[in-house]
Each structure stands twice: as C-alpha cells, then as structure tokens.
Coordinates of C-alpha atoms and ligand atoms in Angstrom, one line a residue:
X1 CA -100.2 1.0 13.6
X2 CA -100.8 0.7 17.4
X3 CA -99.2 1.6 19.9
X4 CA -100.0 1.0 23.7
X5 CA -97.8 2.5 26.3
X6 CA -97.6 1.5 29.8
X7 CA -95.2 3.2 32.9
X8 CA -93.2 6.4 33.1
X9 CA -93.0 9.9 31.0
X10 CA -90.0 8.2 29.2
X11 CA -91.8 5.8 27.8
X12 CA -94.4 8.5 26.7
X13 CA -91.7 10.3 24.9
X14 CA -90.4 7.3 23.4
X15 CA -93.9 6.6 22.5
X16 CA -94.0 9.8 20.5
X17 CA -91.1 9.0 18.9
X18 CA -91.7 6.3 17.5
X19 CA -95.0 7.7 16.0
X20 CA -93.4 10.2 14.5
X21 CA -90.4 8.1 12.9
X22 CA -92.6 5.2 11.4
X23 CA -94.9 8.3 10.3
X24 CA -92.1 8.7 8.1
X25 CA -93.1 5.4 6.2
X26 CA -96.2 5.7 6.2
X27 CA -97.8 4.2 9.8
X28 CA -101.0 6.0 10.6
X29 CA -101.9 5.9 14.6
X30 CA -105.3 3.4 15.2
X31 CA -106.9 3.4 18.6
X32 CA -108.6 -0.1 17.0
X33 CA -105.8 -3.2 17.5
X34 CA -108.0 -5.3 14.9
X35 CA -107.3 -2.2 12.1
X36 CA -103.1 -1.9 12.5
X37 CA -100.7 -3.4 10.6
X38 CA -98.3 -3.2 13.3
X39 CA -99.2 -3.8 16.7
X40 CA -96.5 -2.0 19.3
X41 CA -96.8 -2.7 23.3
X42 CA -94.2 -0.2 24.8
X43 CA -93.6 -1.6 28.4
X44 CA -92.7 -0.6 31.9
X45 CA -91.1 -3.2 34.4
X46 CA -90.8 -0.9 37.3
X47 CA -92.8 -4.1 39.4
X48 CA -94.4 -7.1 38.8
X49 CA -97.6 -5.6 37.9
X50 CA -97.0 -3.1 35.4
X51 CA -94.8 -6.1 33.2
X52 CA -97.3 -8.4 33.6
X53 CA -99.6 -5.8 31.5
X54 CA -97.7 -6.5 28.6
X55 CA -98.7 -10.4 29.0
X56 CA -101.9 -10.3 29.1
X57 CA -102.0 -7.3 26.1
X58 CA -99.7 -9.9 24.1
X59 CA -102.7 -12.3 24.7
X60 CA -104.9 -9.9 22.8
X61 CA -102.7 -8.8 20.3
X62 CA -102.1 -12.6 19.1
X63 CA -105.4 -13.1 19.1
X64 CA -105.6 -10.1 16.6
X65 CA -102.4 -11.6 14.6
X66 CA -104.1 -14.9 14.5
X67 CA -107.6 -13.5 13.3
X68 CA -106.1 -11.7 10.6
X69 CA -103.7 -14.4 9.7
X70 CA -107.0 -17.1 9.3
X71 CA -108.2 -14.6 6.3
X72 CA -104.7 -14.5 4.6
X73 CA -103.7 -11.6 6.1
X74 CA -100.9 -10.7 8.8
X75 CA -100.1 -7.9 11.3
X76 CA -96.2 -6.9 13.1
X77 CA -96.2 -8.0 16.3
X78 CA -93.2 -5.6 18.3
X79 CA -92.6 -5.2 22.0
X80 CA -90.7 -2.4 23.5
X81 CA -89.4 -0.7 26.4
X82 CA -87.9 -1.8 29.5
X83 CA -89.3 -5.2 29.7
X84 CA -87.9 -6.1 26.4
X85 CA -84.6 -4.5 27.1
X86 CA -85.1 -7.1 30.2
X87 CA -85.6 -9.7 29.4
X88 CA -85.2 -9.7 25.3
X89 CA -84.5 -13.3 23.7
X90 CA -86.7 -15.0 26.9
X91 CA -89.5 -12.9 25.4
X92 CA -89.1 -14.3 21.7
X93 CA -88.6 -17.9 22.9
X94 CA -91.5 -17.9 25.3
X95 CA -93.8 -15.9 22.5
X96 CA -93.1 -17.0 18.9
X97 CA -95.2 -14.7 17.5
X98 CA -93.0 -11.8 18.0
X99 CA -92.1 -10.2 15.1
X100 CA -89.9 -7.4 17.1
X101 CA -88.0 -7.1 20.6
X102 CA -86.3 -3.8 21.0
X103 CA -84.8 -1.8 24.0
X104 CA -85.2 1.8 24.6
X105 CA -81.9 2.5 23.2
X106 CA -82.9 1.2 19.8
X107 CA -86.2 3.2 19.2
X108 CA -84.4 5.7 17.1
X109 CA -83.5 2.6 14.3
X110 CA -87.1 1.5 14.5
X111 CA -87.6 2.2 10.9
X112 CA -85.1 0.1 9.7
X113 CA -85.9 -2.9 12.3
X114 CA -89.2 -3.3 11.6
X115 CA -88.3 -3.2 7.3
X116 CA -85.9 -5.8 8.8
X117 CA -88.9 -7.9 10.5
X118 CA -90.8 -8.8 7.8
X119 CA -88.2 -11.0 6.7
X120 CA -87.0 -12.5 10.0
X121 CA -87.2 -12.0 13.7
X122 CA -85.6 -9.0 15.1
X123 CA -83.8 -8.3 18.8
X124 CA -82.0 -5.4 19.4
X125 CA -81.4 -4.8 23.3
X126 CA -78.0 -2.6 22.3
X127 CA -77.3 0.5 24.3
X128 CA -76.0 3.3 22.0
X129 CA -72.3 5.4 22.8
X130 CA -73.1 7.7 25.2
X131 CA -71.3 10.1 22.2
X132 CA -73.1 9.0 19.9
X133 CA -76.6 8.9 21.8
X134 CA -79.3 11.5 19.8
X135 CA -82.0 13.4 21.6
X136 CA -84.9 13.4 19.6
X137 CA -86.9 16.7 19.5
X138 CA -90.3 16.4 21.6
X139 CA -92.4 15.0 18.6
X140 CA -95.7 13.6 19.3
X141 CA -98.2 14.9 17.0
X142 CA -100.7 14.5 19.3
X143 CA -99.5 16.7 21.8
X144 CA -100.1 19.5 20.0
X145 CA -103.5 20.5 21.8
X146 CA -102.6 20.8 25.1
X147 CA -101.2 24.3 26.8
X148 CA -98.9 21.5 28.8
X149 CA -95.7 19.7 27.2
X150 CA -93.1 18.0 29.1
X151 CA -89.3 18.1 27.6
X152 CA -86.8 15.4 28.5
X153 CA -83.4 16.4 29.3
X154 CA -81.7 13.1 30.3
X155 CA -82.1 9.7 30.1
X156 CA -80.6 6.9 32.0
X157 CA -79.3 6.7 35.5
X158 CA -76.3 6.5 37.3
X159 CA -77.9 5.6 41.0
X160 CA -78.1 2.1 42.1
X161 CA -80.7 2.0 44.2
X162 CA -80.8 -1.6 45.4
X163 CA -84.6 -1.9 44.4
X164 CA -84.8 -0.3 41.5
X165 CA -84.9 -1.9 37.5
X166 CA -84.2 1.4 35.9
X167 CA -80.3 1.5 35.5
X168 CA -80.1 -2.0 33.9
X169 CA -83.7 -0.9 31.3
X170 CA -82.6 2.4 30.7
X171 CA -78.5 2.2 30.8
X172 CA -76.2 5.3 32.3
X173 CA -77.3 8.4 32.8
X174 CA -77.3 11.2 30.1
X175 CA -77.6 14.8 30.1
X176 CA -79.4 16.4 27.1
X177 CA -77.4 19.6 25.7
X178 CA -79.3 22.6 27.5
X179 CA -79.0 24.3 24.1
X180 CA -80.8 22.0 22.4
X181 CA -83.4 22.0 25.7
X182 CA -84.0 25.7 25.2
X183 CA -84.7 25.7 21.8
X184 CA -87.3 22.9 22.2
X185 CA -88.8 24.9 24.9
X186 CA -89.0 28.1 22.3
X187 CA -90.5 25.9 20.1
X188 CA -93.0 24.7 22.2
X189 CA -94.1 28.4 23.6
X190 CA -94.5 29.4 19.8
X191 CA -97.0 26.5 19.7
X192 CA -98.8 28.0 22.7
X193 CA -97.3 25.4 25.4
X194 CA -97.5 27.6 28.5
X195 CA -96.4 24.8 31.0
X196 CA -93.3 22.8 31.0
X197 CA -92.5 19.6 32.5
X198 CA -88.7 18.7 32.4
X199 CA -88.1 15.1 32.8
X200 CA -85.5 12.5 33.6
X201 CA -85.1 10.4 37.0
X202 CA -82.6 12.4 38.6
X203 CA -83.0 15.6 37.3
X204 CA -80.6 16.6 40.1
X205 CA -77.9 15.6 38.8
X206 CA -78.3 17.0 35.0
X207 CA -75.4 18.7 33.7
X208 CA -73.1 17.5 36.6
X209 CA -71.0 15.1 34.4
X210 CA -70.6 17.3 31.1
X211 CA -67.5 20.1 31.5
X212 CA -68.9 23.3 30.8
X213 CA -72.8 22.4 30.5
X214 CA -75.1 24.0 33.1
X215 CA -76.4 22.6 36.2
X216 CA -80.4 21.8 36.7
X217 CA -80.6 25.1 38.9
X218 CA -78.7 27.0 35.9
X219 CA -81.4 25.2 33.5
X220 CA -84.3 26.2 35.7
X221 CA -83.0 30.0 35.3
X222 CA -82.2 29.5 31.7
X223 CA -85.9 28.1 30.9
X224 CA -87.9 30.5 33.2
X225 CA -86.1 33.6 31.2
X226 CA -87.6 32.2 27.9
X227 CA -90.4 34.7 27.2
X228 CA -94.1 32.7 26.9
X229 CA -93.2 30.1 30.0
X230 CA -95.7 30.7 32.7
X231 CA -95.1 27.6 34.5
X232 CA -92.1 25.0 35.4
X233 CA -92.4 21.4 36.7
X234 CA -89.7 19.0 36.5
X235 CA -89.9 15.1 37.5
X236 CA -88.3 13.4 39.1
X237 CA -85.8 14.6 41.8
X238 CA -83.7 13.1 44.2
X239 CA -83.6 14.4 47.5
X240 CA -79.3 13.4 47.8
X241 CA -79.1 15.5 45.1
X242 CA -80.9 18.7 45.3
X243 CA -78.5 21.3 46.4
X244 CA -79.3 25.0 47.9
X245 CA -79.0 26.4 44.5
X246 CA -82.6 24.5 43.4
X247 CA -83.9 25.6 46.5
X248 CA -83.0 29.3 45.8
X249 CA -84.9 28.9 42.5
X250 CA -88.0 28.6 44.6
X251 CA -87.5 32.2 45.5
X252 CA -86.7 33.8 42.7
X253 CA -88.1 31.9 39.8
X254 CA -92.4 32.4 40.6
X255 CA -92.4 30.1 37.3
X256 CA -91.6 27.0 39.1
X257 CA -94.8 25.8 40.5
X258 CA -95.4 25.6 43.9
X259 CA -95.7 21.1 43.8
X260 CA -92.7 19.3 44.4
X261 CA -92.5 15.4 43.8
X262 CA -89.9 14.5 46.4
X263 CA -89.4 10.3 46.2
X264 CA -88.8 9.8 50.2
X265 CA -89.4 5.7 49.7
X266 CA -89.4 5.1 53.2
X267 CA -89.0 6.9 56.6
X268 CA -86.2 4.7 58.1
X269 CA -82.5 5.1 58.0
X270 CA -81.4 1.6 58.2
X271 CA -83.9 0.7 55.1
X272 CA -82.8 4.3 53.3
X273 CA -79.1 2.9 54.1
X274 CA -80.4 -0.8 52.3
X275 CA -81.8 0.9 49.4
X276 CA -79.0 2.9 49.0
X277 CA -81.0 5.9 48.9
X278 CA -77.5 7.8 50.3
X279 CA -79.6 10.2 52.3
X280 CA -80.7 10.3 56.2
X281 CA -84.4 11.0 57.1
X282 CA -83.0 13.5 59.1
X283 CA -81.3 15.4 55.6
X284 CA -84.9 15.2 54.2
X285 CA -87.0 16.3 56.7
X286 CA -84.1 19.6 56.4
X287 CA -84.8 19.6 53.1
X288 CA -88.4 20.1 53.5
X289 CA -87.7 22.7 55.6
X290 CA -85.8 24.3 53.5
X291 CA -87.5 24.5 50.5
X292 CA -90.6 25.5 52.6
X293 CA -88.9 28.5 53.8
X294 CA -88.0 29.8 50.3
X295 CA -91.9 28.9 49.1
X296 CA -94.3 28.5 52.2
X297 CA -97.1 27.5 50.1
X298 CA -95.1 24.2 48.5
X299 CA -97.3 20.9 48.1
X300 CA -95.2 17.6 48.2
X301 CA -95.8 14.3 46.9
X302 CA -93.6 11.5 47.4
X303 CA -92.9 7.6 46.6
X304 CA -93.3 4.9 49.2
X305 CA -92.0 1.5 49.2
X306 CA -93.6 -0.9 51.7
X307 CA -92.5 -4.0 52.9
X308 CA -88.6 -3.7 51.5
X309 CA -86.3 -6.6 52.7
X310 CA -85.7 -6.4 56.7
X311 CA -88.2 -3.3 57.3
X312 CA -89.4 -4.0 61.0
X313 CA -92.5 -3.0 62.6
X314 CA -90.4 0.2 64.0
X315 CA -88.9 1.1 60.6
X316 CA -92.6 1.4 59.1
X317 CA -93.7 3.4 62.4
X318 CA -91.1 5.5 61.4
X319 CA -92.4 5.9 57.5
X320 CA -96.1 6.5 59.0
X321 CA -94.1 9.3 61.6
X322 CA -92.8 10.8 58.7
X323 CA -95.8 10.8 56.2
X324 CA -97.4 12.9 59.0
X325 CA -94.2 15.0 60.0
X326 CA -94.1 16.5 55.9
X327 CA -97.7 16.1 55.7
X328 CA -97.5 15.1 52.1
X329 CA -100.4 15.7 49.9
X330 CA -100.2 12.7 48.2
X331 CA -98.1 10.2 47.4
X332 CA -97.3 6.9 45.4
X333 CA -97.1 3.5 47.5
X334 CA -96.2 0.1 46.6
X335 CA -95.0 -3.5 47.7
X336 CA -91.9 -3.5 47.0
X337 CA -91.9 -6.1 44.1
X338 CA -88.6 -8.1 43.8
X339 CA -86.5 -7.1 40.2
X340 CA -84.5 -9.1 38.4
X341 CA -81.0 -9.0 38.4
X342 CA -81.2 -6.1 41.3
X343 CA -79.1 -5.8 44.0
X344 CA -82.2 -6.0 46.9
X345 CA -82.5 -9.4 45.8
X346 CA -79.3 -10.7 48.3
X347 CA -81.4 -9.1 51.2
X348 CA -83.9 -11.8 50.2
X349 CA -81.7 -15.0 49.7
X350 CA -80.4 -13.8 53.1
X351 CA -84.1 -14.6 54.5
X352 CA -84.8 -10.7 54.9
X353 CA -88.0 -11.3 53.0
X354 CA -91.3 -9.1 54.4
X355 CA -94.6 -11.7 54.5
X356 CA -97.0 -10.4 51.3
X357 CA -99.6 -10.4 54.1
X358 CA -97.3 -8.3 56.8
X359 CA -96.0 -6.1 53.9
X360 CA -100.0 -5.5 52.4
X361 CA -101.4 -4.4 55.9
X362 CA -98.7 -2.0 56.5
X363 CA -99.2 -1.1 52.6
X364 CA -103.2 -0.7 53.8
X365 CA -102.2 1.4 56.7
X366 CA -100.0 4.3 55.1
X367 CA -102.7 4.8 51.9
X368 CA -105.5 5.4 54.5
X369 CA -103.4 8.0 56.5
X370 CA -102.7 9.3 52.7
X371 CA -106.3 9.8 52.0
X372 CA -106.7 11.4 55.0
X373 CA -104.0 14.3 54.6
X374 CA -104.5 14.2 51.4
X375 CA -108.9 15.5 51.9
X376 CA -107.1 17.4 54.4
X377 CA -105.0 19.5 52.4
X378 CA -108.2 19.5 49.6
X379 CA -110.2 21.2 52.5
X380 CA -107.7 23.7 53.6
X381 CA -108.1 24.8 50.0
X382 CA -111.9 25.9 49.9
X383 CA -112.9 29.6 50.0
X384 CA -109.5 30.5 48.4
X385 CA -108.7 31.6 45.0
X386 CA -106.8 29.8 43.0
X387 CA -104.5 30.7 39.5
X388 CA -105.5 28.0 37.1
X389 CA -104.2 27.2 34.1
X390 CA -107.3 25.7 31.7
X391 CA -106.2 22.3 30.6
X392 CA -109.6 21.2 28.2
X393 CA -113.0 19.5 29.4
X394 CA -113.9 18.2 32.5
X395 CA -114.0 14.0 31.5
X396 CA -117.1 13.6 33.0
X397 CA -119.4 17.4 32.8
X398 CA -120.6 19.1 29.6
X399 CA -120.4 23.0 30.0
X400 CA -117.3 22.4 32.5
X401 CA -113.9 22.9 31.9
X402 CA -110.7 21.6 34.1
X403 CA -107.4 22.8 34.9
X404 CA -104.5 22.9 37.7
X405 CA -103.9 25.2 40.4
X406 CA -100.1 25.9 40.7
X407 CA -100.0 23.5 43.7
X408 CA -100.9 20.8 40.7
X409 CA -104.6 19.9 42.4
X410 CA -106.9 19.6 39.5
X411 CA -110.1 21.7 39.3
X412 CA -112.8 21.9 37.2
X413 CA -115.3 24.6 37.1
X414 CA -118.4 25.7 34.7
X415 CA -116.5 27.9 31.2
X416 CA -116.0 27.5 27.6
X417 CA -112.8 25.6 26.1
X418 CA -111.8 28.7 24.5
X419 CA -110.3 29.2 27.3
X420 CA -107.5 26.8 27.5
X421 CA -104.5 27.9 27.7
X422 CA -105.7 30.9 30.1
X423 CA -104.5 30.5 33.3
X424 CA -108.2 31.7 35.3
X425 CA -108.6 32.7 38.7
X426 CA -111.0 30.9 40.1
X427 CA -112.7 30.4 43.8
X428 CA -112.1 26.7 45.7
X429 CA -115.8 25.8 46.3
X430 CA -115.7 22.3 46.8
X431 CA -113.2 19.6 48.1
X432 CA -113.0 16.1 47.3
X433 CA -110.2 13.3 47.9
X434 CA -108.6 13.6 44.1
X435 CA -110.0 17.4 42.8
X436 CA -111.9 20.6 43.6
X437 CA -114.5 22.1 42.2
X438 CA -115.2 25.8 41.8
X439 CA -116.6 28.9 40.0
X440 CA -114.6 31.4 37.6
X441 CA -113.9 34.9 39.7
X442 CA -115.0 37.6 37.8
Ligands
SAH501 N1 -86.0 8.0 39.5 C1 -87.1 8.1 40.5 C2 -88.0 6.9 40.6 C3 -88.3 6.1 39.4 S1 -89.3 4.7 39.7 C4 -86.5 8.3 41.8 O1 -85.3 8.0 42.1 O2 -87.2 8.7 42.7 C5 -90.7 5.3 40.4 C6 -91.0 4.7 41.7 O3 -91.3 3.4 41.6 C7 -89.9 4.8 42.8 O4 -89.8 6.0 43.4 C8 -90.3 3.7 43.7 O5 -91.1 4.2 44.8 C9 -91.1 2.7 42.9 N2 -90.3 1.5 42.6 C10 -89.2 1.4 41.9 N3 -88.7 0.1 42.0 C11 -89.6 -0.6 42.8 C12 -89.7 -1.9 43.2 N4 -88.8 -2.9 42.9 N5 -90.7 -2.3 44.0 C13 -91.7 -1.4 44.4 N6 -91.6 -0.1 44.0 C14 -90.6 0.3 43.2
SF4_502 FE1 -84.1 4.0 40.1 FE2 -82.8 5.2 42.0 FE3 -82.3 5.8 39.5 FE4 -84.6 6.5 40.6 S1 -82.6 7.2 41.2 S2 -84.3 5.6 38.6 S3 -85.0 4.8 41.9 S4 -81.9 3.8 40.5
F3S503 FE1 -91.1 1.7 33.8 FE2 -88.9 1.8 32.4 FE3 -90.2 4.0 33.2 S1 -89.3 0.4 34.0 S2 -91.1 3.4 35.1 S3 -91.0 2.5 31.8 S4 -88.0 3.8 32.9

C-alpha cells in the first residue's frame, strides 16, 4: 500500500493508524505508487490549497490504476481525511475511479471497508458516539527511531471559529482518558522517546467537559512526573483558553520547553470579534506577558490570517503593530481561503470580501517583517550555548548531525548519530533565517 498524507499532526496519527491496522491483513508500506495495491491519499482542507493537493495526486494515482489495469491488473483507489469527510459522495461522482471515501471518524473500520471495496464502492463520512469513540494507541511503526513522539489527547473541536473547516471534518471535541495518555507516554520513554508532543486543537480545553478527568495543566504535571520525559511540547493552544494554571506550569515544570505556538490570527479586535476568536488583543498581549514573566526566555510562534472578510487597512496596521509588539519568532500566514459551509462565508455574500490582490500585498508585507524578527531572534542566539536534544542527520551534511534547542530552533553541528537521543550542549556559531549552526562544547 501507499499512503500519502497531507495537513495537520492528526492526520499523521491517523496516518499511522491506518498502517498499522491494514498491517493486520497483510498491507506492506511502498514509497513507489506504481508497486501498491492500495493507493491511500489522507487529505487536509484547512484552504484551498492544501485540498487541491489531493486533485492533482488523484491525477497520478489514476494514472497508476489505469496502467495497471491495461496489463490485467488493478490497484484500491481510497481517499481520506477531511476533504472526504467534506465533501464525500461529490468526490465519488466527480472521480469514478474511487474505490473508497472515508472520514476521519471511520479510520478505525478501515479493515473492514476496504474488504468491503473490492466488491462495490464504499462511503463512510459517519461520526462515531462520542461514548463509543476509541483512542488508538500511538502506532506508527515508523516512528520508532526518533527520540521525539507526539501523543494525541483529543480530537475534534467544540470552537466555531467563523473561518475555520475543522469542526464540520473532524466533529465535537473529545478528550482522551489521561490514564490511557500516561501509559502511552510510559510506553514511549521505555522506547527511548525523550520528547513529547501532546496534540489536539485546543489543548486548552482538554479535560474541561469530562466530570472528574484532569485538566491540561493537571496533565502537564501528570506527564512531566513520568520518569524518562526530558521535554514537553503540546500543539495547539488557544489563547481564550489558557488559564493561570498553564502559565504556572512554565515555572515549575523545566520539562515544558521554552516555545510556545500561540495562534493570534490577527491583531484586530473587530476581525478577532468576526472570527469569533472570543479573545481581545489586549487579553493576548497580557497573556504574553504573563507567560513571559513565569519563563523569560519563551519563543512564540503564531498563525496569521490575512485578508479575512472586512479587515481594513487599519485592522492590518494593527496585526503588523502587534507582530512587532510580541516579537514572534516565527509564525504561519495565509489568505484567508473561503470554506465551505463556514460561517465567514455570510461576511462575503454581505460584499465584505478583501481583493486577492489587496489581501496578497498585505500577505507580502507581514512575511517580510517575519523574516526579519525571525533572523533577528536567530542572531540574538550566536555565542550562546544551547541544550540540544540530537534528532538524526543533518539532510544535507555528511559527518553532521541535527537537533533542537529547547526554544525549538533547529541546529546542526559536526558528531556522530550515536548520539541521538542525547540532549548536547552545544555553542550557537552561526545564524541563518530557518537554523543555526554550531560546534559540540566539550
Ligand atoms: N486549532 C488551531 C488551528 C488549526 S488550523 C487553533 O485554533 O489555533 C491551523 C491554522 O490554519 C489556523 O490557525 C489558521 O491560521 C489557519 N486557517 C484555518 N482556516 C483557515 C482559512 N479558512 N483560511 C486561511 N487560513 C486558515
Ligand atoms: Fe478551527 Fe477554531 Fe477549532 Fe482551531 S479552535 S480547530 S481554528 S474552530
Ligand atoms: Fe487539515 Fe483536517 Fe488537520 S483540515 S489541518 S487535516 S484537521
């Protein structure tokens, strides 16, 4: 089989589920399309862009199908993710090839739906019971490797932020029982997993909904006391939701890593009100300022989106004001891309609608003021001495190995793969836009 994965960390860890369930009959991973039997395109519809990757990968992969199906042979075609939870039966009129359309939801029955699919074609866009809904275990055998895992512990969302595809892809939000969190954790550090990444897409809010469960700061505690966890991250938090408890934790807990990804989306309160974001820019800045003052050395990176129905000149002066107010290392910026079925879609018929052209220069604008604070913060980092934790190879030099400072900047620097795993200090000698270089301290 083959399976290509485009957008966010849940679609990863569906990903590596379904690996590791069709393993079960058999499925081997090929990085080769034209060697599978199955052909699986797990998508993301976040924007435009991202779901028109899977139409122009379905392009290839009935190419493939038809190849094969010249010589008497055949291959599975299956799409998955949020664009088929999307759009679904559209997809299997408009592409008769597909053997398979299945939503998020359904990736735990995928053995039985593709059995079912070589007999007829399949669509299944069902949400499961919240009660019934089944965490799977972090199971992708390919991650075994790395010193770095990341563990889901919800899924869903219960925001409606006006722009945003998620809650209609991914259904309600879902909190993973901590016990079960904890024990994945455990058996992650007995694998050697030294970093872990807790994810859902408001981590704020886990726990919140279940009587008696713990909240995220209560998880953060919970995992930091596990004995082999050198490092936290989580992703992705919402700055409504992220109380003083979470900011304590950046005191006490030296696990968590000093990098924060903090979505902002824009710098204006009347398009923050529009998007239903539900906080003020004043509330974030304070939050920044907060969180700074329990960890001074805290790198932030954020989510922009530009050109969102109605935002004025003076609403986007007031994103560029505040890029440069929390100095954000780096950040995530898009058009905002129209989503079906979303609720920023009225704000359009209503003739709020930002020109491409007005919407791509102001885009153009706040990524070169990026780059800037971002080399600036790269800079500031040079002569210091940095604890790295040793990731693999460097992609591109032989004889030099790579790894992240707790501030999440990647470094590489001359050693031997032996030591992954290590966390190294190691001396900041060079600074570019997207990594530092630098030389093991002896
Ligand atoms: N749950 C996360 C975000 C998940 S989506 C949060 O609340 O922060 C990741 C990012 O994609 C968002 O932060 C937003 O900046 C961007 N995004 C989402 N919908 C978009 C749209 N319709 N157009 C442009 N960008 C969008
Ligand atoms: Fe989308 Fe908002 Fe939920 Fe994030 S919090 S997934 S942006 S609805
Ligand atoms: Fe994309 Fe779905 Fe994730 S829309 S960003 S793959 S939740």
């Amino acid at each position: 089989m083959h399976i290509r994965t485009f957008g966010c960390q849940m679609n990863a860890y569906d990903t590596g589920k379904l690996k590791a369930l069709l393993a079960e009959d058999g499925f081997e991973p090929t990085e080769d399309m034209a060697d599978a039997d199955l052909i699986v395109v797990n998508t993301c519809s976040i924007r435009d862009k991202p779901e028109q990757k899977l139409h122009s990968f379905l392009g290839e992969a009935r190419h493939v199908r038809r190849a094969r199906q010249a010589q008497g042979g055949d291959v599975m075609l299956a799409v998955a993710g949020c664009v088929a939870q999307q759009e679904g039966a559209k997809l299997q009129r408009r592409y008769k090839d597909l053997d398979l359309v299945f939503g998020p939801d359904a990736v735990t029955r995928v053995r039985e739906l593709v059995k079912r699919a070589e007999h007829e074609r399949v669509l299944d866009t069902d949400f499961i019971d919240a009660d019934d809904y089944v965490f799977a275990d972090q199971v992708d055998p390919d991650a075994d490797a790395s010193p770095t895992a990341f563990v889901t512990i919800q899924k869903g969302c219960d925001n409606k932020c006006t722009f945003c595809i998620v809650p209609t892809t991914r259904g309600g939000e879902l909190s993973r029982p901590s016990a079960q969190i904890l024990e994945e954790v455990r058996a992650l550090t007995a694998r050697g997993v030294k970093e872990i990444t807790l994810i859902g897409q408001n981590v704020n809010s886990y726990g919140l909904k279940v009587a008696g469960e713990r909240t995220f700061a209560q998880l953060l505690y919970a995992v930091a006391e596990l004995p082999g966890v050198e490092r936290i991250r989580y992703t992705t938090s919402h700055p409504r939701d992220m109380g003083p408890d979470v900011v304590q934790a950046y005191r006490d807990l030296p696990q968590l890593t000093s990098h924060l990804h903090l979505p902002v989306q824009s710098g204006s309160d009347a398009v923050l009100r529009r998007m239903k974001r539900f906080y003020t820019r004043e509330r974030y800045l304070r939050l920044v300022d907060e969180l700074r003052a329990a960890r001074p050395d805290l790198a932030l990176s954020t989510d922009f989106i530009v050109g969102f129905p109605g935002e004025s000149d003076a609403d986007f002066e007031d994103t560029m004001d505040l890029l440069g107010a929390v100095g954000f290392h780096t950040s995530f910026s898009f058009r905002y891309s129209p989503r079906p079925g979303t609720p920023a879609l009225k704000l359009i018929d209503r003739g709020d609608e930002v020109p491409a052209d007005v919407a791509s220069a102001r885009l153009q604008r706040l990524q070169a003021r990026q780059r800037t604070l971002a080399r600036a913060a790269m800079d500031a980092m040079v002569g210091t001495v940095q604890q790295v934790l040793v990731e693999g190879w460097s992609r591109n030099d032989p004889g030099v190995i790579c790894g992240r400072t707790g501030t999440f900047k990647t470094i590489n620097f001359p050693g031997d793969v032996a030591l992954v795993g290590a966390t190294v200090p190691v001396r900041v000698t060079t600074a570019y836009t997207n990594s530092l270089k630098g030389e093991a301290v002896a």
